[in-house]
Amino acid sequence: MTGDARPGPPPGARPGPPPGVRPGPPPDLGDDDARHPAVDAAVRAMANAATLAPADQIAQYEAAYETLRETLVTIDQT
């Protein structure tokens, strides 16, 4: 094998969930006092990203990461 060539996916294969499959809601953690609305929204956004095209998933995951990071910083400061 020469160079930095990497094998790609087989022809016709597409990453992601099978068509028509949608993720369910995040699991119920039960303790409403321990929940944070921004974290819940980020978790829902990541679950919904599974139905998007791969390029759109990346943007969704990055946005969720930023939300989680900022939320943790504010929690640490209180």
PDB file of C-alpha atoms in Angstrom:
ATOM      1  CA  MET A   1       0.000   0.000   0.000  1.00  0.00           C
ATOM      2  CA  THR A   2       1.394   3.381  -0.883  1.00  0.00           C
ATOM      3  CA  GLY A   3       0.874   6.885   0.490  1.00  0.00           C
ATOM      4  CA  ASP A   4      -1.750   7.870   3.014  1.00  0.00           C
ATOM      5  CA  ALA A   5      -4.644   6.248   1.200  1.00  0.00           C
ATOM      6  CA  ARG A   6      -7.353   4.949   3.460  1.00  0.00           C
ATOM      7  CA  PRO A   7     -10.052   2.557   2.403  1.00  0.00           C
ATOM      8  CA  GLY A   8     -13.468   4.159   2.192  1.00  0.00           C
ATOM      9  CA  PRO A   9     -16.865   2.695   2.879  1.00  0.00           C
ATOM     10  CA  PRO A  10     -18.168   0.145   0.420  1.00  0.00           C
ATOM     11  CA  PRO A  11     -20.101   1.600  -2.510  1.00  0.00           C
ATOM     12  CA  GLY A  12     -23.679   2.387  -1.618  1.00  0.00           C
ATOM     13  CA  ALA A  13     -23.043   2.245   2.146  1.00  0.00           C
ATOM     14  CA  ARG A  14     -24.169   5.271   4.103  1.00  0.00           C
ATOM     15  CA  PRO A  15     -23.277   6.014   7.703  1.00  0.00           C
ATOM     16  CA  GLY A  16     -26.003   6.717  10.195  1.00  0.00           C
ATOM     17  CA  PRO A  17     -29.140   4.999  11.342  1.00  0.00           C
ATOM     18  CA  PRO A  18     -31.250   2.988   8.943  1.00  0.00           C
ATOM     19  CA  PRO A  19     -33.940   5.003   7.161  1.00  0.00           C
ATOM     20  CA  GLY A  20     -37.046   5.504   9.250  1.00  0.00           C
ATOM     21  CA  VAL A  21     -35.278   4.879  12.583  1.00  0.00           C
ATOM     22  CA  ARG A  22     -35.673   7.709  15.048  1.00  0.00           C
ATOM     23  CA  PRO A  23     -34.091   7.836  18.482  1.00  0.00           C
ATOM     24  CA  GLY A  24     -36.349   7.937  21.487  1.00  0.00           C
ATOM     25  CA  PRO A  25     -36.314  10.580  24.193  1.00  0.00           C
ATOM     26  CA  PRO A  26     -33.404  10.645  26.614  1.00  0.00           C
ATOM     27  CA  PRO A  27     -33.842   8.318  29.574  1.00  0.00           C
ATOM     28  CA  ASP A  28     -35.805   9.656  32.524  1.00  0.00           C
ATOM     29  CA  LEU A  29     -33.337  10.363  35.293  1.00  0.00           C
ATOM     30  CA  GLY A  30     -36.136  10.779  37.811  1.00  0.00           C
ATOM     31  CA  ASP A  31     -34.674  13.583  39.953  1.00  0.00           C
ATOM     32  CA  ASP A  32     -36.022  16.870  38.591  1.00  0.00           C
ATOM     33  CA  ASP A  33     -33.977  18.886  41.116  1.00  0.00           C
ATOM     34  CA  ALA A  34     -30.718  17.603  39.627  1.00  0.00           C
ATOM     35  CA  ARG A  35     -31.665  18.399  36.018  1.00  0.00           C
ATOM     36  CA  HIS A  36     -30.625  21.485  34.085  1.00  0.00           C
ATOM     37  CA  PRO A  37     -32.692  22.787  31.137  1.00  0.00           C
ATOM     38  CA  ALA A  38     -29.644  23.622  28.981  1.00  0.00           C
ATOM     39  CA  VAL A  39     -28.194  20.142  29.498  1.00  0.00           C
ATOM     40  CA  ASP A  40     -31.546  18.513  28.721  1.00  0.00           C
ATOM     41  CA  ALA A  41     -31.791  20.557  25.501  1.00  0.00           C
ATOM     42  CA  ALA A  42     -28.245  19.575  24.476  1.00  0.00           C
ATOM     43  CA  VAL A  43     -28.993  15.890  25.079  1.00  0.00           C
ATOM     44  CA  ARG A  44     -32.181  16.138  23.001  1.00  0.00           C
ATOM     45  CA  ALA A  45     -30.245  17.906  20.224  1.00  0.00           C
ATOM     46  CA  MET A  46     -27.662  15.108  20.151  1.00  0.00           C
ATOM     47  CA  ALA A  47     -30.399  12.467  20.006  1.00  0.00           C
ATOM     48  CA  ASN A  48     -32.099  14.331  17.154  1.00  0.00           C
ATOM     49  CA  ALA A  49     -28.786  14.663  15.292  1.00  0.00           C
ATOM     50  CA  ALA A  50     -28.812  10.920  14.631  1.00  0.00           C
ATOM     51  CA  THR A  51     -31.468  11.508  11.984  1.00  0.00           C
ATOM     52  CA  LEU A  52     -29.439  14.161  10.130  1.00  0.00           C
ATOM     53  CA  ALA A  53     -26.900  13.816   7.344  1.00  0.00           C
ATOM     54  CA  PRO A  54     -23.342  13.298   8.669  1.00  0.00           C
ATOM     55  CA  ALA A  55     -22.224  16.849   7.816  1.00  0.00           C
ATOM     56  CA  ASP A  56     -25.194  18.263   9.721  1.00  0.00           C
ATOM     57  CA  GLN A  57     -24.575  15.918  12.640  1.00  0.00           C
ATOM     58  CA  ILE A  58     -21.144  17.441  13.184  1.00  0.00           C
ATOM     59  CA  ALA A  59     -22.564  20.951  13.492  1.00  0.00           C
ATOM     60  CA  GLN A  60     -25.257  19.718  15.884  1.00  0.00           C
ATOM     61  CA  TYR A  61     -22.737  17.870  18.070  1.00  0.00           C
ATOM     62  CA  GLU A  62     -20.430  20.901  18.157  1.00  0.00           C
ATOM     63  CA  ALA A  63     -23.298  23.150  19.232  1.00  0.00           C
ATOM     64  CA  ALA A  64     -24.306  20.683  21.947  1.00  0.00           C
ATOM     65  CA  TYR A  65     -20.692  20.471  23.128  1.00  0.00           C
ATOM     66  CA  GLU A  66     -20.488  24.261  23.412  1.00  0.00           C
ATOM     67  CA  THR A  67     -23.757  24.370  25.361  1.00  0.00           C
ATOM     68  CA  LEU A  68     -22.539  21.672  27.747  1.00  0.00           C
ATOM     69  CA  ARG A  69     -19.140  23.330  28.172  1.00  0.00           C
ATOM     70  CA  GLU A  70     -20.651  26.745  28.916  1.00  0.00           C
ATOM     71  CA  THR A  71     -23.188  25.224  31.288  1.00  0.00           C
ATOM     72  CA  LEU A  72     -20.505  23.381  33.238  1.00  0.00           C
ATOM     73  CA  VAL A  73     -18.464  26.583  33.536  1.00  0.00           C
ATOM     74  CA  THR A  74     -21.436  28.467  34.980  1.00  0.00           C
ATOM     75  CA  ILE A  75     -22.228  25.605  37.378  1.00  0.00           C
ATOM     76  CA  ASP A  76     -18.607  25.555  38.580  1.00  0.00           C
ATOM     77  CA  GLN A  77     -18.740  29.323  39.248  1.00  0.00           C
ATOM     78  CA  THR A  78     -21.796  29.126  41.498  1.00  0.00           C
TER      79      THR A  78
END
